[in-house]
Coordinates of C-alpha atoms and ligand atoms in Angstrom, one line a residue:
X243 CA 0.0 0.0 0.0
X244 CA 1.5 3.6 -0.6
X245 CA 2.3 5.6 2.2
X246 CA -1.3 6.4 3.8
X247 CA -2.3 10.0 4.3
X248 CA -4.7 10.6 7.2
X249 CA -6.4 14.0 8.6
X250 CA -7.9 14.0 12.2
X251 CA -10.1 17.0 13.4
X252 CA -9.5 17.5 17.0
X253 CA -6.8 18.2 19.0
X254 CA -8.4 17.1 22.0
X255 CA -7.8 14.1 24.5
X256 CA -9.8 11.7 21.5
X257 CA -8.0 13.4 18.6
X258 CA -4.4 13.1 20.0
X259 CA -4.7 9.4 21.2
X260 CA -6.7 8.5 18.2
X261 CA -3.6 10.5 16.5
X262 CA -1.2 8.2 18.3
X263 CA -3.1 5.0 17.7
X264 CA -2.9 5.3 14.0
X265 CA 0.9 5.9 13.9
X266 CA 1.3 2.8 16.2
X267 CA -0.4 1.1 13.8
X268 CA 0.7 2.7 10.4
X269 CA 4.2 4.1 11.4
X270 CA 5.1 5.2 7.5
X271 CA 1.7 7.1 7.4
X272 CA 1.6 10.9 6.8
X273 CA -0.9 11.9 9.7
X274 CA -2.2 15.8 10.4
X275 CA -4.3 17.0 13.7
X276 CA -6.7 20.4 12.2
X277 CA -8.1 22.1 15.1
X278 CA -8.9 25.2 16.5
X279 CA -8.2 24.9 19.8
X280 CA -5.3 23.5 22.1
X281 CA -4.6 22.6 25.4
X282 CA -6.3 24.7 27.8
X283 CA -9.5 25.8 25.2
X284 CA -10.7 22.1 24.8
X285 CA -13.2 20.1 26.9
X286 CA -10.3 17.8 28.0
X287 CA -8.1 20.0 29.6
X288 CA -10.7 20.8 32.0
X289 CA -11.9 17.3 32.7
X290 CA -11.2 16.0 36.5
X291 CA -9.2 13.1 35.0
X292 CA -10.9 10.0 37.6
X293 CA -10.5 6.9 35.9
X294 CA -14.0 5.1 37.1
X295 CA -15.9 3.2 33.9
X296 CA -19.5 3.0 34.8
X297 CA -22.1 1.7 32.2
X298 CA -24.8 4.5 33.8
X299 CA -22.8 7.2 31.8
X300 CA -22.2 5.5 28.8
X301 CA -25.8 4.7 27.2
X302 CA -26.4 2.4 24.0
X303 CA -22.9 0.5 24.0
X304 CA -22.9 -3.0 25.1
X305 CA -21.1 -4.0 28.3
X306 CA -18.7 -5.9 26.6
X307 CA -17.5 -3.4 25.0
X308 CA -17.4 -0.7 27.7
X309 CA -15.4 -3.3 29.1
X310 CA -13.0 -4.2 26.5
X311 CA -12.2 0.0 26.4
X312 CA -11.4 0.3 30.1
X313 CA -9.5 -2.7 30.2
X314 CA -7.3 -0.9 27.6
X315 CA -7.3 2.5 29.1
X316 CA -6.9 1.5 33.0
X317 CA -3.7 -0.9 30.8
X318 CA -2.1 2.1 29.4
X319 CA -3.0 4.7 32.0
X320 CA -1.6 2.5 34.9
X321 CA 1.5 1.6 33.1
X322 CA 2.2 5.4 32.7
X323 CA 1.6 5.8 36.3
X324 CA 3.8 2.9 37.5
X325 CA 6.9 4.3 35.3
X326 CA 9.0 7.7 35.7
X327 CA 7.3 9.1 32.4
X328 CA 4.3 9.6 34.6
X329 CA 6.3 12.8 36.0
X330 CA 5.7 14.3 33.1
X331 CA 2.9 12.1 31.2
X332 CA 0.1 13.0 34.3
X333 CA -1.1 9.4 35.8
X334 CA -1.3 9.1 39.7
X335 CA -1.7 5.7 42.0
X336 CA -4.8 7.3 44.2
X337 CA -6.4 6.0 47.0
X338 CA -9.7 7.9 47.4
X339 CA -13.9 6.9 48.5
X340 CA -16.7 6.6 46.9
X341 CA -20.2 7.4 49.4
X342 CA -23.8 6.6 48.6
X343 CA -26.8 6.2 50.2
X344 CA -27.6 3.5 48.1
X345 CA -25.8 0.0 47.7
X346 CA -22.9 0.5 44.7
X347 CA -23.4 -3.0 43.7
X348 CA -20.9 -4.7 41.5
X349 CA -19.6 -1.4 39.1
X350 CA -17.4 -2.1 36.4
X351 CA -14.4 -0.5 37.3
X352 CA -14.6 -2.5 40.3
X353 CA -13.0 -5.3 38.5
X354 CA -10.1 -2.8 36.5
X355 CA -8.9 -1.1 39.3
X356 CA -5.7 -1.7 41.7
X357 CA -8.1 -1.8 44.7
X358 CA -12.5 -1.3 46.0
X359 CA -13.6 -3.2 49.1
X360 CA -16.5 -1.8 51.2
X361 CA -15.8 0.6 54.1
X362 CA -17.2 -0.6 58.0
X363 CA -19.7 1.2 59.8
X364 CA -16.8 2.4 62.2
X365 CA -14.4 3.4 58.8
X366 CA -17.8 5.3 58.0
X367 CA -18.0 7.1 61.6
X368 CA -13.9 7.6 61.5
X369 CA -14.7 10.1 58.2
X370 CA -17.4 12.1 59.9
X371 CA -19.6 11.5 56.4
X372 CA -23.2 11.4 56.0
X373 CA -23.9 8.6 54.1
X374 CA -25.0 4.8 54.4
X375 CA -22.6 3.1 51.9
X376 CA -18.8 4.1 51.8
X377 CA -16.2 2.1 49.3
X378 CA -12.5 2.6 49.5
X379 CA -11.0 2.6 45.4
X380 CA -7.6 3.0 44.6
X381 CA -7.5 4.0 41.2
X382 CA -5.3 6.3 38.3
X383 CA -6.0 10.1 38.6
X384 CA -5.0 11.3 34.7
X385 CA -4.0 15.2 35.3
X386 CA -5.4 16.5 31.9
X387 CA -3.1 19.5 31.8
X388 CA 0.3 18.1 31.4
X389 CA -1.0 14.9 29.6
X390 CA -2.5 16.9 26.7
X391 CA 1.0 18.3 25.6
X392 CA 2.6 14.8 26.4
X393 CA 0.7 13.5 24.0
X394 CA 0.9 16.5 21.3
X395 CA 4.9 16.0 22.1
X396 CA 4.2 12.3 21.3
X397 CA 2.8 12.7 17.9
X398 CA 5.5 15.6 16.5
X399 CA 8.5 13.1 17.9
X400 CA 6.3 10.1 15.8
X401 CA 6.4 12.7 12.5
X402 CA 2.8 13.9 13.3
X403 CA 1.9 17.4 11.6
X404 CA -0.4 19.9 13.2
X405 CA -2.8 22.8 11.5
X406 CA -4.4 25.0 12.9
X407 CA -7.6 26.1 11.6
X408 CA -11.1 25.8 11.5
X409 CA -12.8 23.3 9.4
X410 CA -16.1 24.6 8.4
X411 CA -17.0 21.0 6.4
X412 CA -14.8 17.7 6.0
X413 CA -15.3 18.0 2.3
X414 CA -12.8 20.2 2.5
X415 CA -10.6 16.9 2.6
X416 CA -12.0 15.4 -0.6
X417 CA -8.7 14.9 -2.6
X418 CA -6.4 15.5 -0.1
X419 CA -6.3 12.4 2.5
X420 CA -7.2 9.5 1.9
X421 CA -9.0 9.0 5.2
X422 CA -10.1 11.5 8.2
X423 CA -10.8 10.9 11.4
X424 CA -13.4 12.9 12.8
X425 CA -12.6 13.6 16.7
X426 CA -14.4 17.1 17.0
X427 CA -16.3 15.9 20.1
X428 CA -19.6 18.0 21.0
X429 CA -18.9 20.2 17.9
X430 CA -19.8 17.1 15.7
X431 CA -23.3 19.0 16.1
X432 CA -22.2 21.4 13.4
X433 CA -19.2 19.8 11.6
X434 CA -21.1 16.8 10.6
X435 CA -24.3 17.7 11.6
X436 CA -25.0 15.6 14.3
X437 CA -27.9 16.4 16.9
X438 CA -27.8 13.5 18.6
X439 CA -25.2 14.8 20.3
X440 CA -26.6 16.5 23.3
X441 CA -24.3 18.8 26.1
X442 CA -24.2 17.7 29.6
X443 CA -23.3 21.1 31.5
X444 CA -20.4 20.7 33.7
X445 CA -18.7 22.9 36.5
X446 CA -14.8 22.3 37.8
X447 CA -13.7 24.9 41.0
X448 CA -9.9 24.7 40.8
X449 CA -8.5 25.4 44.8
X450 CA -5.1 25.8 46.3
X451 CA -5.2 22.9 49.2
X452 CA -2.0 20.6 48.7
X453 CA -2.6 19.2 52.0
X454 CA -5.8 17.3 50.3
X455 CA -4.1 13.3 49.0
X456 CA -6.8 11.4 48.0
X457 CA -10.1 11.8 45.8
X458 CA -13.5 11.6 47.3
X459 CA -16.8 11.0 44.9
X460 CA -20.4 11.1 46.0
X461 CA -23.1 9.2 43.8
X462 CA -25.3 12.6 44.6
X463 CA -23.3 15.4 42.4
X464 CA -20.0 16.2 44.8
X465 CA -16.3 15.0 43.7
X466 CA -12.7 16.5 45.0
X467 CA -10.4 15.5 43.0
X468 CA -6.6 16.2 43.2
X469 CA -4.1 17.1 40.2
X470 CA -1.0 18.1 40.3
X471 CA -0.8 21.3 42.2
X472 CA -4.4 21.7 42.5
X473 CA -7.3 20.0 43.6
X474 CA -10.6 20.1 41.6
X475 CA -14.0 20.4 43.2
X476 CA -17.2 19.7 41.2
X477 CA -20.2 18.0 40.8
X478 CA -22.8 19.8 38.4
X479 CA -24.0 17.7 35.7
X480 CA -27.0 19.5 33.9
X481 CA -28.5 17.0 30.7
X482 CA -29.5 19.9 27.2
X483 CA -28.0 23.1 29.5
X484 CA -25.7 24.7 26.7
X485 CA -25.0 27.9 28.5
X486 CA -20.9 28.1 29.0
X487 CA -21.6 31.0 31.4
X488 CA -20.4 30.3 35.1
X489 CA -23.7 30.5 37.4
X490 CA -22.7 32.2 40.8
X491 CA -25.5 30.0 42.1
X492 CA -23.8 26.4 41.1
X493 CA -20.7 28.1 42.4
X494 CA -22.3 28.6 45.9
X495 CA -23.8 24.5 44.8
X496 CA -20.3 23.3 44.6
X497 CA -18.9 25.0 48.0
X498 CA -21.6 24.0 50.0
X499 CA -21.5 20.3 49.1
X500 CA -18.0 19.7 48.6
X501 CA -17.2 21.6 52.4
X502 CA -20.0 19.6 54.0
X503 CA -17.6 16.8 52.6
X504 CA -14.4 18.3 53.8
X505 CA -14.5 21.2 56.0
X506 CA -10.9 22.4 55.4
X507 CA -11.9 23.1 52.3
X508 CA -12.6 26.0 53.0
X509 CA -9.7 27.8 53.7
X510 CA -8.4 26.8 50.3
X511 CA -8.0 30.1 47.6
X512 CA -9.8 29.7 44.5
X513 CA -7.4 29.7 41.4
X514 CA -10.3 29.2 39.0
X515 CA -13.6 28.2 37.6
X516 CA -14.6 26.3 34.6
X517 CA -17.5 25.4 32.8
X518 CA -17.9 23.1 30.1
X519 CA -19.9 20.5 28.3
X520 CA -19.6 17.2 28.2
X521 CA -20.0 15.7 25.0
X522 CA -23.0 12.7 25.5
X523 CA -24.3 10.7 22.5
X524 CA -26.1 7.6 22.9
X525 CA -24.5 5.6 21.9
X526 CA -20.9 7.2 21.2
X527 CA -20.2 7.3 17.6
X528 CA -16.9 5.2 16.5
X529 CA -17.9 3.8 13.0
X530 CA -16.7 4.3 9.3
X531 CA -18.7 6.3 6.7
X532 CA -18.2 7.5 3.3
X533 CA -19.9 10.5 2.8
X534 CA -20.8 11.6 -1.1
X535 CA -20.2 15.2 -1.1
X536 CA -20.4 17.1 -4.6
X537 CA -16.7 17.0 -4.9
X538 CA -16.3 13.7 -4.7
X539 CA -16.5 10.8 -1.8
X540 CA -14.8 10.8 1.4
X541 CA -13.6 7.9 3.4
X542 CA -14.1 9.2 7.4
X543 CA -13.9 7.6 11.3
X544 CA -16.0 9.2 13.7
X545 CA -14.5 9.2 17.1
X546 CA -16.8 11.2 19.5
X547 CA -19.6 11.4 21.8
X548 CA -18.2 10.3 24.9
X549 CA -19.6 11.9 27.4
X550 CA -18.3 12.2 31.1
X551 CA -16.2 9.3 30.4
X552 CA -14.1 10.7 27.5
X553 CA -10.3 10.7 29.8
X554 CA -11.3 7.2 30.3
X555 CA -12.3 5.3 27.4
X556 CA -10.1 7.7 24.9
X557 CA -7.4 5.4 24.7
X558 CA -9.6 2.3 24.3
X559 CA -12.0 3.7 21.7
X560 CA -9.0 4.8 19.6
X561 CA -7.6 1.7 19.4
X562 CA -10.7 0.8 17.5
X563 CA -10.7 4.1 15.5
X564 CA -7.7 2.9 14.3
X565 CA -8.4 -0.6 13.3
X566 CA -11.4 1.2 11.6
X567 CA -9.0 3.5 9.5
X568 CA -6.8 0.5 9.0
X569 CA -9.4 -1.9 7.7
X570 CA -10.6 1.1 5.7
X571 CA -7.2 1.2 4.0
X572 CA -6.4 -1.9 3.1
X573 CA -9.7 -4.3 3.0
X574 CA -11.0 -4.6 -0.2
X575 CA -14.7 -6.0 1.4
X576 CA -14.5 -3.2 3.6
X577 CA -17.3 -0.2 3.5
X578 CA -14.7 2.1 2.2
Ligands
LIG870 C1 -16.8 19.2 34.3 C2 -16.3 18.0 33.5 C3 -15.6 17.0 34.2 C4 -15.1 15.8 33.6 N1 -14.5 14.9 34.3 C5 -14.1 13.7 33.6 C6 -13.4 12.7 34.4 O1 -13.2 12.8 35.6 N2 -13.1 11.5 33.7 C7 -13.5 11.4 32.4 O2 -13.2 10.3 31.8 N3 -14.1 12.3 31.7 C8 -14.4 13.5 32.2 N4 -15.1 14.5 31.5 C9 -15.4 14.3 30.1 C10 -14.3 14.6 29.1 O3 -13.8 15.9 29.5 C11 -14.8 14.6 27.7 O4 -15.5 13.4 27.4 C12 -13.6 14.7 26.7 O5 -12.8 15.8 27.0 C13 -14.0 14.8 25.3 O6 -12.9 14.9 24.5 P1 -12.9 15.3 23.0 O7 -11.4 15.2 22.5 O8 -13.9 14.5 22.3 O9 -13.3 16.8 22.9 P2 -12.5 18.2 23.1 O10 -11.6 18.1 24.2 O11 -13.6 19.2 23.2 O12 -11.7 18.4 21.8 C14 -12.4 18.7 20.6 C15 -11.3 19.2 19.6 O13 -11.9 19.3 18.3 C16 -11.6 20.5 17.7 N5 -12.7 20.9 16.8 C17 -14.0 20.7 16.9 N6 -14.7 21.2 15.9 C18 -13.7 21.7 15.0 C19 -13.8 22.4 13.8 N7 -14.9 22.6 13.1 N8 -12.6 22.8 13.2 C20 -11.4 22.6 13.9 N9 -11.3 22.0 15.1 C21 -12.5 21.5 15.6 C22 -11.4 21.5 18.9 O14 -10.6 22.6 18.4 C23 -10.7 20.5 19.9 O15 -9.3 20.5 19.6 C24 -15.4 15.7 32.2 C25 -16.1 16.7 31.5 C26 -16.5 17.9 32.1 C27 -17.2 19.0 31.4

């Protein structure tokens, strides 16, 4: 086959595994990232980072499947966080709880990660919480804002190219690769057209409290979640809200709940807020098309839609988006 040349829109935590993915599997191919933001203007870079599958957030894929992606993601992300690279690559070992007042019966992550057993009543008591059920998890914290250049750094040292721009329509491919990979996440809306997409409105505090070592998450809308230097607190999740605006009265939300949790809290300085939307389709979309524009037909991957669970499954979905682009390539049977 001569030398493949790919396009990927997205430059986000989908677009630069995906990105990574194919040169792993095509190392001679000529691969490009178009996007229009980087870094610290995507959804990713704002994301809390808690690797925690759970089949509630992740509608319309089969079980199997969710599990075949976290197997691979809680593979690569722990191997990260096990060797010296994670200094600079983002992954932490981290002990942290998980309180309901329901039962947590049987979640998937439960079987992927290093550690979940059940708290006492008296390990309950000892944390001064108000809640019935308590489960300690030790699982990989994935600080988005050093992992996203990691990556990026990745892809240049493979021989990756990067544009930036905005692409108004993928025909503006037609001719020029020979496959794209769409990864343009809850813009997929407009580029492609795609209303199934819908916005779950999210709301990130970032706080100045190094003293705070392990992750706590609440099955009733409260997380604190530590990074690198600062600790994220959170917990809004509002289905069809679109407004980017930050709300002074999910701020006060946030605080309230997240203090009740861990009074010390409080003295911590605000660095930041952050509001976002997390991209939810149902199911996520990671299938080939060809799509017959006027100028001719284009070969394409879709990689997007994934939710609140996007830092998690990335790595596993892009496998598959690049076994797609791969069979698309070379198959002759194949769709493309
Ligand atoms: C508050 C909050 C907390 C979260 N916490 C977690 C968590 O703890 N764990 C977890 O697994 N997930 C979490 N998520 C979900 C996660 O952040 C998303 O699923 C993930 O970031 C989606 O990544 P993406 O690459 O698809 O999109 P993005 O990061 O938004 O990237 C999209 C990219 O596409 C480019 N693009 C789009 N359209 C165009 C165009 N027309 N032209 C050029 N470029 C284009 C953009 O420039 C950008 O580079 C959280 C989300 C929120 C909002």
């Amino acid at each position: 086959m001569a030398k493949a040349n790919i396009g990927i829109v997205g430059a986000g935590i989908i677009g630069l595994s995906t990105a990574l993915n194919i040169q792993k599997r095509l190392p001679s191919a000529k691969v490009t990232i178009y996007a229009d933001r980087f870094d610290n203007e995507t959804t990713s870079h704002g994301a809390g980072g808690l690797f925690r599958p759970n089949v509630e957030h992740l509608l319309g894929v089969d079980p199997d499947t969710v599990t075949r992606w976290s197997v691979e993601g809680f593979k690569f992300y722990s191997s990260l966080a096990s060797s010296p690279e994670a200094a600079t690559s983002g992954q932490m070992i981290m002990p942290g709880y998980v309180f309901s007042n329901t039962p947590v019966k049987d979640p998937l992550y439960k079987r992927l990660v290093y550690s979940f057993r059940e708290l006492t009543a008296i390990e309950l008591q000892k944390l001064q919480v108000d809640y019935k059920y308590g489960y300690q998890v030790t699982t990989v914290i994935t600080y988005v804002p050093v992992f996203l250049p990691w990556l990026m750094v990745k892809f240049k040292d493979n021989g990756g190219r990067v544009e930036k721009r905005t692409v108004k329509s993928l025909e503006e491919f037609v001719g020029v690769h020979d496959m794209v990979v769409n990864c343009s996440g809850f813009r997929s809306r407009d580029l492609v057209g795609d209303k199934s997409v819908y916005p779950v409105r999210g709301h990130l505090i970032r706080i100045k409290a190094p003293w705070i070592k392990y992750w706590i998450y609440t099955e009733d809308s409260a997380y604190i979640i530590p990074g690198y230097d600062e600790v994220s607190i959170g917990g809004i999740r509002q289905k069809d809200n679109f407004n980017l605006e930050i709300d002074p009265k999910d701020t006060e939300g946030i605080k309230e709940r997240c203090y009740k949790l861990w009074p010390s809290l409080k003295e911590a300085p605000v660095l930041r807020e952050w509001v976002d939307l997390r991209p939810h389709r149902d199911p996520l979309r990671l299938e080939q098309q060809v799509i017959q524009y006027p100028s001719g037909p284009l070969k394409v991957v879709h990689n997007y839609g994934h939710g609140a669970l996007g830092i998690t499954l990335a790595w596993g979905t892009s496998i598959d988006a690049a076994n797609l682009v791969v069979e698309g390539l070379t198959q002759p049977g194949s769709k493309l």
